mmCIF file of C-alpha atoms in Angstrom:
data_model
loop_
_atom_site.group_PDB
_atom_site.id
_atom_site.type_symbol
_atom_site.label_atom_id
_atom_site.label_comp_id
_atom_site.label_asym_id
_atom_site.label_seq_id
_atom_site.Cartn_x
_atom_site.Cartn_y
_atom_site.Cartn_z
ATOM 1 C CA MET A 1 -30.351 12.429 -8.579
ATOM 2 C CA VAL A 2 -28.007 11.170 -5.854
ATOM 3 C CA LYS A 3 -29.252 7.613 -6.342
ATOM 4 C CA ILE A 4 -28.638 7.858 -10.109
ATOM 5 C CA ILE A 5 -25.072 9.123 -9.611
ATOM 6 C CA ASN A 6 -24.362 6.462 -6.992
ATOM 7 C CA ARG A 7 -25.660 3.814 -9.375
ATOM 8 C CA LYS A 8 -23.388 5.209 -12.129
ATOM 9 C CA PHE A 9 -20.382 5.026 -9.781
ATOM 10 C CA ILE A 10 -21.175 1.413 -8.889
ATOM 11 C CA ASN A 11 -21.537 0.462 -12.560
ATOM 12 C CA ILE A 12 -18.199 2.108 -13.408
ATOM 13 C CA PHE A 13 -16.392 0.411 -10.508
ATOM 14 C CA SER A 14 -17.852 -2.979 -11.404
ATOM 15 C CA LYS A 15 -16.854 -2.625 -15.053
ATOM 16 C CA VAL A 16 -13.300 -1.520 -14.192
ATOM 17 C CA PHE A 17 -12.650 -4.459 -11.871
ATOM 18 C CA GLU A 18 -14.091 -6.810 -14.476
ATOM 19 C CA MET A 19 -11.682 -5.346 -17.068
ATOM 20 C CA ILE A 20 -8.686 -5.741 -14.743
ATOM 21 C CA SER A 21 -9.338 -9.472 -14.485
ATOM 22 C CA GLU A 22 -9.386 -9.895 -18.282
ATOM 23 C CA LYS A 23 -5.792 -8.898 -19.175
ATOM 24 C CA GLU A 24 -2.219 -9.536 -18.114
ATOM 25 C CA TYR A 25 -0.967 -5.922 -18.538
ATOM 26 C CA ASN A 26 2.538 -6.849 -19.636
ATOM 27 C CA GLU A 27 3.172 -3.438 -21.223
ATOM 28 C CA PHE A 28 2.447 0.079 -19.963
ATOM 29 C CA LEU A 29 -0.042 0.867 -22.747
ATOM 30 C CA ASP A 30 -1.993 -2.313 -22.006
ATOM 31 C CA MET A 31 -3.673 -0.139 -19.339
ATOM 32 C CA THR A 32 -5.148 2.158 -21.984
ATOM 33 C CA ASN A 33 -8.463 0.308 -22.187
ATOM 34 C CA ILE A 34 -9.200 0.776 -18.473
ATOM 35 C CA PHE A 35 -8.141 4.416 -18.131
ATOM 36 C CA GLU A 36 -9.831 5.370 -21.393
ATOM 37 C CA TYR A 37 -13.057 3.835 -20.080
ATOM 38 C CA ILE A 38 -12.763 5.770 -16.782
ATOM 39 C CA LEU A 39 -11.990 9.004 -18.680
ATOM 40 C CA ILE A 40 -15.019 8.615 -20.948
ATOM 41 C CA SER A 41 -17.155 7.855 -17.881
ATOM 42 C CA ILE A 42 -16.020 11.113 -16.263
ATOM 43 C CA MET A 43 -17.059 13.068 -19.365
ATOM 44 C CA ASP A 44 -20.537 11.538 -19.162
ATOM 45 C CA PHE A 45 -21.214 13.271 -15.832
ATOM 46 C CA ASP A 46 -21.444 16.757 -17.407
ATOM 47 C CA SER A 47 -22.241 17.762 -21.005
ATOM 48 C CA ARG A 48 -19.652 20.570 -20.800
ATOM 49 C CA LEU A 49 -16.873 18.002 -20.461
ATOM 50 C CA THR A 50 -15.747 16.857 -23.906
ATOM 51 C CA THR A 51 -12.005 16.160 -23.998
ATOM 52 C CA GLY A 52 -9.327 15.127 -21.568
ATOM 53 C CA SER A 53 -6.363 12.876 -20.934
ATOM 54 C CA VAL A 54 -4.688 10.638 -18.372
ATOM 55 C CA ILE A 55 -0.917 10.724 -17.868
ATOM 56 C CA LEU A 56 0.779 8.032 -15.746
ATOM 57 C CA ARG A 57 4.334 7.122 -14.797
ATOM 58 C CA ASP A 58 5.560 4.193 -16.870
ATOM 59 C CA ASP A 59 7.817 1.273 -15.977
ATOM 60 C CA ASP A 60 10.916 3.405 -16.603
ATOM 61 C CA GLY A 61 9.874 6.439 -14.540
ATOM 62 C CA TYR A 62 8.694 8.721 -17.353
ATOM 63 C CA PHE A 63 5.249 10.345 -17.426
ATOM 64 C CA ARG A 64 3.310 9.282 -20.537
ATOM 65 C CA TYR A 65 -0.186 9.513 -21.960
ATOM 66 C CA VAL A 66 -2.076 6.300 -21.283
ATOM 67 C CA ALA A 67 -5.571 7.480 -22.331
ATOM 68 C CA VAL A 68 -7.185 10.415 -24.132
ATOM 69 C CA LYS A 69 -10.650 11.495 -25.255
ATOM 70 C CA GLY A 70 -10.971 13.940 -28.139
ATOM 71 C CA HIS A 71 -7.224 13.928 -28.858
ATOM 72 C CA ASP A 72 -4.986 11.749 -31.023
ATOM 73 C CA MET A 73 -3.505 8.972 -28.911
ATOM 74 C CA ASN A 74 -1.386 7.742 -31.832
ATOM 75 C CA ILE A 75 0.569 11.003 -31.621
ATOM 76 C CA LEU A 76 0.490 11.680 -27.877
ATOM 77 C CA LYS A 77 1.683 8.179 -26.886
ATOM 78 C CA ASP A 78 5.145 9.086 -28.208
ATOM 79 C CA ILE A 79 5.610 11.914 -25.666
ATOM 80 C CA ARG A 80 7.645 11.128 -22.557
ATOM 81 C CA PHE A 81 7.753 13.807 -19.850
ATOM 82 C CA LYS A 82 10.443 13.942 -17.220
ATOM 83 C CA LYS A 83 9.314 15.075 -13.784
ATOM 84 C CA ASN A 84 11.065 18.405 -14.233
ATOM 85 C CA ASP A 85 9.088 18.997 -17.460
ATOM 86 C CA ILE A 86 6.011 19.476 -15.277
ATOM 87 C CA PHE A 87 5.285 22.444 -13.028
ATOM 88 C CA GLU A 88 5.958 21.345 -9.454
ATOM 89 C CA GLU A 89 2.699 22.984 -8.283
ATOM 90 C CA LYS A 90 0.716 20.382 -10.252
ATOM 91 C CA PHE A 91 1.907 17.684 -7.869
ATOM 92 C CA TYR A 92 0.063 19.132 -4.876
ATOM 93 C CA GLY A 93 -3.622 19.436 -5.800
ATOM 94 C CA ALA A 94 -6.223 20.310 -8.440
ATOM 95 C CA GLN A 95 -4.848 23.096 -10.645
ATOM 96 C CA ILE A 96 -6.735 25.213 -13.197
ATOM 97 C CA ILE A 97 -4.151 26.086 -15.827
ATOM 98 C CA THR A 98 -4.777 28.854 -18.371
ATOM 99 C CA SER A 99 -1.427 28.657 -20.181
ATOM 100 C CA ARG A 100 -0.658 25.259 -21.673
ATOM 101 C CA ILE A 101 2.979 26.088 -22.321
ATOM 102 C CA GLU A 102 4.999 24.676 -19.450
ATOM 103 C CA ARG A 103 8.487 23.249 -19.841
ATOM 104 C CA GLU A 104 7.965 21.105 -22.899
ATOM 105 C CA THR A 105 10.697 20.674 -25.465
ATOM 106 C CA ARG A 106 10.146 21.880 -29.019
ATOM 107 C CA GLU A 107 9.497 18.292 -30.104
ATOM 108 C CA GLN A 108 6.935 17.769 -27.317
ATOM 109 C CA LEU A 109 5.176 21.047 -28.222
ATOM 110 C CA ASP A 110 4.900 20.002 -31.866
ATOM 111 C CA LEU A 111 3.318 16.694 -30.848
ATOM 112 C CA LEU A 112 0.930 18.442 -28.429
ATOM 113 C CA VAL A 113 -0.174 20.851 -31.177
ATOM 114 C CA LYS A 114 -0.783 17.994 -33.622
ATOM 115 C CA GLY A 115 -2.264 15.460 -31.231
ATOM 116 C CA GLY A 116 -3.519 17.417 -28.201
ATOM 117 C CA ASN A 117 -5.320 20.458 -29.682
ATOM 118 C CA LEU A 118 -2.843 22.636 -27.785
ATOM 119 C CA LEU A 119 -3.591 25.894 -29.636
ATOM 120 C CA LYS A 120 -7.364 25.551 -29.137
ATOM 121 C CA LEU A 121 -7.336 25.113 -25.351
ATOM 122 C CA LYS A 122 -8.312 28.070 -23.185
ATOM 123 C CA SER A 123 -7.656 26.284 -19.884
ATOM 124 C CA TYR A 124 -7.598 22.843 -18.351
ATOM 125 C CA LEU A 125 -8.043 21.218 -14.988
ATOM 126 C CA SER A 126 -5.170 19.011 -13.842
ATOM 127 C CA VAL A 127 -5.587 16.726 -10.822
ATOM 128 C CA PRO A 128 -2.674 14.609 -9.529
ATOM 129 C CA ILE A 129 -3.109 10.839 -9.376
ATOM 130 C CA SER A 130 -1.365 9.376 -6.336
ATOM 131 C CA THR A 131 -0.541 6.002 -4.878
ATOM 132 C CA LYS A 132 1.416 5.248 -1.700
ATOM 133 C CA ASN A 133 1.800 9.008 -1.064
ATOM 134 C CA GLU A 134 3.548 9.519 -4.409
ATOM 135 C CA VAL A 135 2.191 11.351 -7.459
ATOM 136 C CA VAL A 136 2.201 8.870 -10.341
ATOM 137 C CA GLY A 137 0.191 10.801 -12.911
ATOM 138 C CA PHE A 138 -2.433 13.411 -13.776
ATOM 139 C CA LEU A 139 -6.064 13.493 -14.810
ATOM 140 C CA ASN A 140 -6.509 16.427 -17.212
ATOM 141 C CA ILE A 141 -9.876 17.858 -18.299
ATOM 142 C CA ASP A 142 -9.813 20.443 -21.103
ATOM 143 C CA ASN A 143 -11.821 23.613 -21.683
ATOM 144 C CA TYR A 144 -12.188 25.221 -25.122
ATOM 145 C CA SER A 145 -14.552 28.087 -24.252
ATOM 146 C CA GLU A 146 -13.751 31.522 -22.835
ATOM 147 C CA LYS A 147 -16.105 30.739 -19.953
ATOM 148 C CA ASN A 148 -14.333 29.024 -17.082
ATOM 149 C CA ILE A 149 -16.344 25.842 -16.546
ATOM 150 C CA PHE A 150 -14.074 24.858 -13.676
ATOM 151 C CA ILE A 151 -15.641 27.478 -11.431
ATOM 152 C CA ASP A 152 -18.229 24.740 -10.879
ATOM 153 C CA GLY A 153 -17.065 22.936 -7.746
ATOM 154 C CA GLU A 154 -18.942 19.788 -8.769
ATOM 155 C CA ILE A 155 -16.641 19.257 -11.765
ATOM 156 C CA ILE A 156 -13.571 19.604 -9.563
ATOM 157 C CA ASN A 157 -15.025 17.228 -6.969
ATOM 158 C CA ILE A 158 -15.797 14.580 -9.614
ATOM 159 C CA ALA A 159 -12.287 14.925 -11.082
ATOM 160 C CA LYS A 160 -10.645 14.611 -7.655
ATOM 161 C CA PHE A 161 -12.797 11.597 -6.816
ATOM 162 C CA PHE A 162 -11.879 9.774 -10.032
ATOM 163 C CA ALA A 163 -8.202 10.758 -9.779
ATOM 164 C CA LYS A 164 -8.133 9.025 -6.395
ATOM 165 C CA PHE A 165 -9.870 5.993 -7.909
ATOM 166 C CA MET A 166 -7.329 5.928 -10.771
ATOM 167 C CA GLY A 167 -4.509 5.841 -8.211
ATOM 168 C CA HIS A 168 -5.988 2.695 -6.658
ATOM 169 C CA ILE A 169 -6.469 1.076 -10.086
ATOM 170 C CA TYR A 170 -2.908 1.904 -11.176
ATOM 171 C CA GLU A 171 -1.555 0.350 -7.968
ATOM 172 C CA ASN A 172 -3.817 -2.686 -8.370
ATOM 173 C CA ILE A 173 -2.638 -3.313 -11.947
ATOM 174 C CA ASN A 174 1.038 -2.973 -11.018
ATOM 175 C CA ASP A 175 0.591 -5.336 -8.065
ATOM 176 C CA LYS A 176 -1.094 -7.815 -10.397
ATOM 177 C CA ARG A 177 1.810 -7.587 -12.875
ATOM 178 C CA ASP A 178 4.389 -8.147 -10.143
ATOM 179 C CA LEU A 179 2.490 -11.139 -8.751
ATOM 180 C CA ARG A 180 2.208 -12.647 -12.228
ATOM 181 C CA ILE A 181 5.968 -12.350 -12.755
ATOM 182 C CA LYS A 182 6.735 -13.919 -9.383
ATOM 183 C CA GLU A 183 4.216 -16.685 -9.965
ATOM 184 C CA LYS A 184 5.801 -17.520 -13.328
ATOM 185 C CA LEU A 185 9.248 -17.626 -11.774
ATOM 186 C CA LEU A 186 8.060 -19.854 -8.955
ATOM 187 C CA ASN A 187 6.240 -22.204 -11.321
ATOM 188 C CA LYS A 188 9.236 -22.346 -13.625
ATOM 189 C CA SER A 189 11.759 -22.975 -10.903
ATOM 190 C CA ASN A 190 9.679 -24.980 -8.406
ATOM 191 C CA ILE A 191 11.119 -22.786 -5.663
ATOM 192 C CA SER A 192 8.840 -22.835 -2.644
ATOM 193 C CA ASN A 193 10.772 -20.620 -0.239
ATOM 194 C CA GLY A 194 10.182 -17.391 -2.171
ATOM 195 C CA ILE A 195 13.766 -17.037 -3.420
ATOM 196 C CA LEU A 196 13.755 -15.848 -7.019
ATOM 197 C CA TYR A 197 16.582 -15.644 -9.553
ATOM 198 C CA ASN A 198 18.309 -18.484 -7.728
ATOM 199 C CA LYS A 199 21.788 -19.412 -8.986
ATOM 200 C CA ALA A 200 21.621 -22.856 -7.382
ATOM 201 C CA PHE A 201 18.510 -23.594 -9.428
ATOM 202 C CA LEU A 202 20.279 -22.348 -12.560
ATOM 203 C CA LEU A 203 23.068 -24.866 -12.019
ATOM 204 C CA GLY A 204 20.511 -27.643 -11.546
ATOM 205 C CA SER A 205 18.751 -26.601 -14.740
ATOM 206 C CA LEU A 206 22.088 -26.577 -16.554
ATOM 207 C CA LYS A 207 22.472 -30.298 -15.923
ATOM 208 C CA GLU A 208 18.953 -30.884 -17.323
ATOM 209 C CA PHE A 209 19.737 -28.785 -20.406
ATOM 210 C CA PHE A 210 22.811 -30.888 -21.226
ATOM 211 C CA GLU A 211 20.754 -34.056 -20.869
ATOM 212 C CA LYS A 212 17.763 -32.789 -22.837
ATOM 213 C CA TYR A 213 19.159 -30.653 -25.670
ATOM 214 C CA GLU A 214 21.946 -31.234 -28.155
ATOM 215 C CA GLU A 215 22.237 -27.456 -28.602
ATOM 216 C CA PHE A 216 21.167 -24.532 -26.429
ATOM 217 C CA VAL A 217 22.256 -21.023 -25.419
ATOM 218 C CA PHE A 218 23.905 -19.621 -22.311
ATOM 219 C CA ALA A 219 24.055 -15.831 -21.923
ATOM 220 C CA ILE A 220 25.540 -13.466 -19.354
ATOM 221 C CA ILE A 221 24.348 -9.851 -19.104
ATOM 222 C CA THR A 222 26.133 -7.617 -16.595
ATOM 223 C CA ILE A 223 24.836 -4.183 -15.588
ATOM 224 C CA LYS A 224 27.676 -1.641 -15.665
ATOM 225 C CA ASN A 225 25.788 1.289 -14.059
ATOM 226 C CA LYS A 226 25.253 1.840 -10.372
ATOM 227 C CA LEU A 227 21.436 1.645 -10.170
ATOM 228 C CA ASP A 228 18.967 2.661 -7.482
ATOM 229 C CA GLU A 229 16.293 0.186 -6.442
ATOM 230 C CA LYS A 230 13.568 1.510 -8.775
ATOM 231 C CA SER A 231 15.878 1.578 -11.800
ATOM 232 C CA LEU A 232 17.014 -1.981 -11.084
ATOM 233 C CA GLU A 233 13.354 -3.001 -10.866
ATOM 234 C CA SER A 234 12.835 -1.508 -14.343
ATOM 235 C CA ILE A 235 15.674 -3.705 -15.649
ATOM 236 C CA PHE A 236 14.120 -6.764 -13.964
ATOM 237 C CA HIS A 237 10.826 -6.042 -15.741
ATOM 238 C CA ARG A 238 12.633 -5.811 -19.080
ATOM 239 C CA ILE A 239 14.565 -9.044 -18.521
ATOM 240 C CA ASN A 240 11.384 -10.874 -17.543
ATOM 241 C CA LYS A 241 9.622 -9.781 -20.723
ATOM 242 C CA LEU A 242 12.603 -10.573 -22.940
ATOM 243 C CA PHE A 243 13.211 -14.031 -21.437
ATOM 244 C CA ASP A 244 9.694 -14.933 -20.380
ATOM 245 C CA GLU A 245 10.072 -18.659 -21.123
ATOM 246 C CA ASP A 246 13.730 -19.048 -20.185
ATOM 247 C CA ILE A 247 15.673 -19.775 -16.982
ATOM 248 C CA VAL A 248 17.095 -16.602 -15.420
ATOM 249 C CA ALA A 249 19.367 -16.201 -12.389
ATOM 250 C CA TYR A 250 20.634 -12.938 -10.918
ATOM 251 C CA GLU A 251 23.527 -12.086 -8.635
ATOM 252 C CA ASP A 252 25.876 -9.092 -8.195
ATOM 253 C CA ASN A 253 24.462 -7.004 -11.075
ATOM 254 C CA THR A 254 24.653 -9.987 -13.431
ATOM 255 C CA PHE A 255 21.910 -11.998 -15.134
ATOM 256 C CA TYR A 256 22.613 -15.590 -16.195
ATOM 257 C CA ILE A 257 20.231 -16.958 -18.828
ATOM 258 C CA LEU A 258 19.617 -20.477 -20.071
ATOM 259 C CA SER A 259 17.526 -20.776 -23.203
ATOM 260 C CA GLU A 260 16.656 -23.510 -25.642
ATOM 261 C CA TYR A 261 17.111 -20.979 -28.426
ATOM 262 C CA ILE A 262 18.042 -17.290 -28.786
ATOM 263 C CA SER A 263 18.982 -15.998 -32.226
ATOM 264 C CA ASP A 264 22.136 -13.948 -32.764
ATOM 265 C CA TYR A 265 19.959 -11.241 -34.314
ATOM 266 C CA PHE A 266 17.748 -10.993 -31.230
ATOM 267 C CA PHE A 267 20.744 -10.845 -28.921
ATOM 268 C CA LYS A 268 22.656 -8.221 -30.923
ATOM 269 C CA THR A 269 19.767 -5.931 -31.890
ATOM 270 C CA GLU A 270 16.385 -6.308 -30.187
ATOM 271 C CA LEU A 271 17.822 -7.214 -26.788
ATOM 272 C CA LYS A 272 20.143 -4.200 -26.685
ATOM 273 C CA GLU A 273 17.438 -1.886 -27.983
ATOM 274 C CA VAL A 274 15.108 -2.804 -25.100
ATOM 275 C CA LEU A 275 17.671 -3.027 -22.290
ATOM 276 C CA GLU A 276 19.495 0.197 -23.146
ATOM 277 C CA LYS A 277 16.422 2.447 -23.253
ATOM 278 C CA PRO A 278 16.771 5.296 -20.721
ATOM 279 C CA ILE A 279 15.250 5.058 -17.251
ATOM 280 C CA LEU A 280 14.089 8.047 -15.195
ATOM 281 C CA TRP A 281 13.293 7.860 -11.504
ATOM 282 C CA ASP A 282 15.469 10.136 -9.355
ATOM 283 C CA THR A 283 17.824 10.891 -12.239
ATOM 284 C CA GLU A 284 17.877 9.905 -15.907
ATOM 285 C CA ILE A 285 20.035 6.844 -16.517
ATOM 286 C CA TYR A 286 21.162 5.296 -19.786
ATOM 287 C CA PRO A 287 21.796 1.674 -18.791
ATOM 288 C CA LYS A 288 25.056 0.129 -19.945
ATOM 289 C CA PHE A 289 25.698 -3.596 -20.120
ATOM 290 C CA GLU A 290 28.375 -6.114 -20.924
ATOM 291 C CA TYR A 291 26.968 -8.911 -23.093
ATOM 292 C CA ASN A 292 28.321 -12.439 -23.451
ATOM 293 C CA PHE A 293 26.557 -14.975 -25.648
ATOM 294 C CA TYR A 294 27.539 -18.642 -25.922
ATOM 295 C CA ASN A 295 26.192 -21.355 -28.214
ATOM 296 C CA ILE A 296 26.392 -24.782 -26.609
ATOM 297 C CA PRO A 297 28.315 -26.921 -27.589
ATOM 298 C CA GLY A 298 29.909 -24.629 -30.197
ATOM 299 C CA ASP A 299 31.473 -22.195 -27.696
ATOM 300 C CA LEU A 300 31.311 -24.142 -24.438
ATOM 301 C CA LYS A 301 31.465 -27.926 -24.396
ATOM 302 C CA ASP A 302 30.452 -29.007 -20.888
ATOM 303 C CA ILE A 303 29.024 -27.959 -17.535
ATOM 304 C CA GLU A 304 32.408 -27.312 -16.001
ATOM 305 C CA GLU A 305 33.273 -24.662 -18.621
ATOM 306 C CA ILE A 306 29.993 -22.858 -17.887
ATOM 307 C CA LYS A 307 30.499 -23.109 -14.121
ATOM 308 C CA GLU A 308 33.802 -21.297 -14.500
ATOM 309 C CA LEU A 309 31.903 -18.327 -16.008
ATOM 310 C CA ILE A 310 29.363 -18.303 -13.184
#
């Protein structure tokens, strides 16, 4: 029996690491395939385990469903929990919870009833998922019967083991995303000393843009909030996704962007919609920005006029 279980663990680990290598994981929910696979694998260890979920902290600091089994992910993916929505005790070890009502808002409760079988649950096991000594999510296993299946220590041990594994995978994926972003910036800018968002490189690129294109776009986006390091990192992630193929420099809360083409519609609607989404790490922040958009040569005629803005 031990050999069979060990073989199952090895097969799961091998499959997960193979899956990590197959995707870029640009968005939070891109991780669904991996954590759904791990969740289903957990259920296979005991026939009494039928439904469960994985909640992880997203790029903006909110806790969100990333994988479910036996529930409706299309509904649950719209729920965003703040840290203070969750009982503090859940952050410190495996908890068997008999009352599902915690600190959810009315809207969250409605979604949990529709998508998470809330009214049918008798209890559930919640195990924190940690990385770098910080709780970044929860592995939840549900129980629908009056009999407490979690009295079985083996179930708890398996859940704790896989929660620890999920923490390593979550960290691995985020490290991979960060490396990919840095690699793209380095390749794009030919900077070899590790300095990213370099204004000197922007000015050099500006000269190339005037030589290469008859028309292009120069944009300035200034952050108006005072942001902590994690919140600023969330903004960096958003900027990188929005201007993946463009030249970006950063200094003193300001992003300078050179692009061959950005539409007015994108700049006035989609850009603001993404950048101004709330961020929650230590406190909830609604980012505010000052936007300046220039068509070249319509608004600015030469390099000197742009340099004055930088």
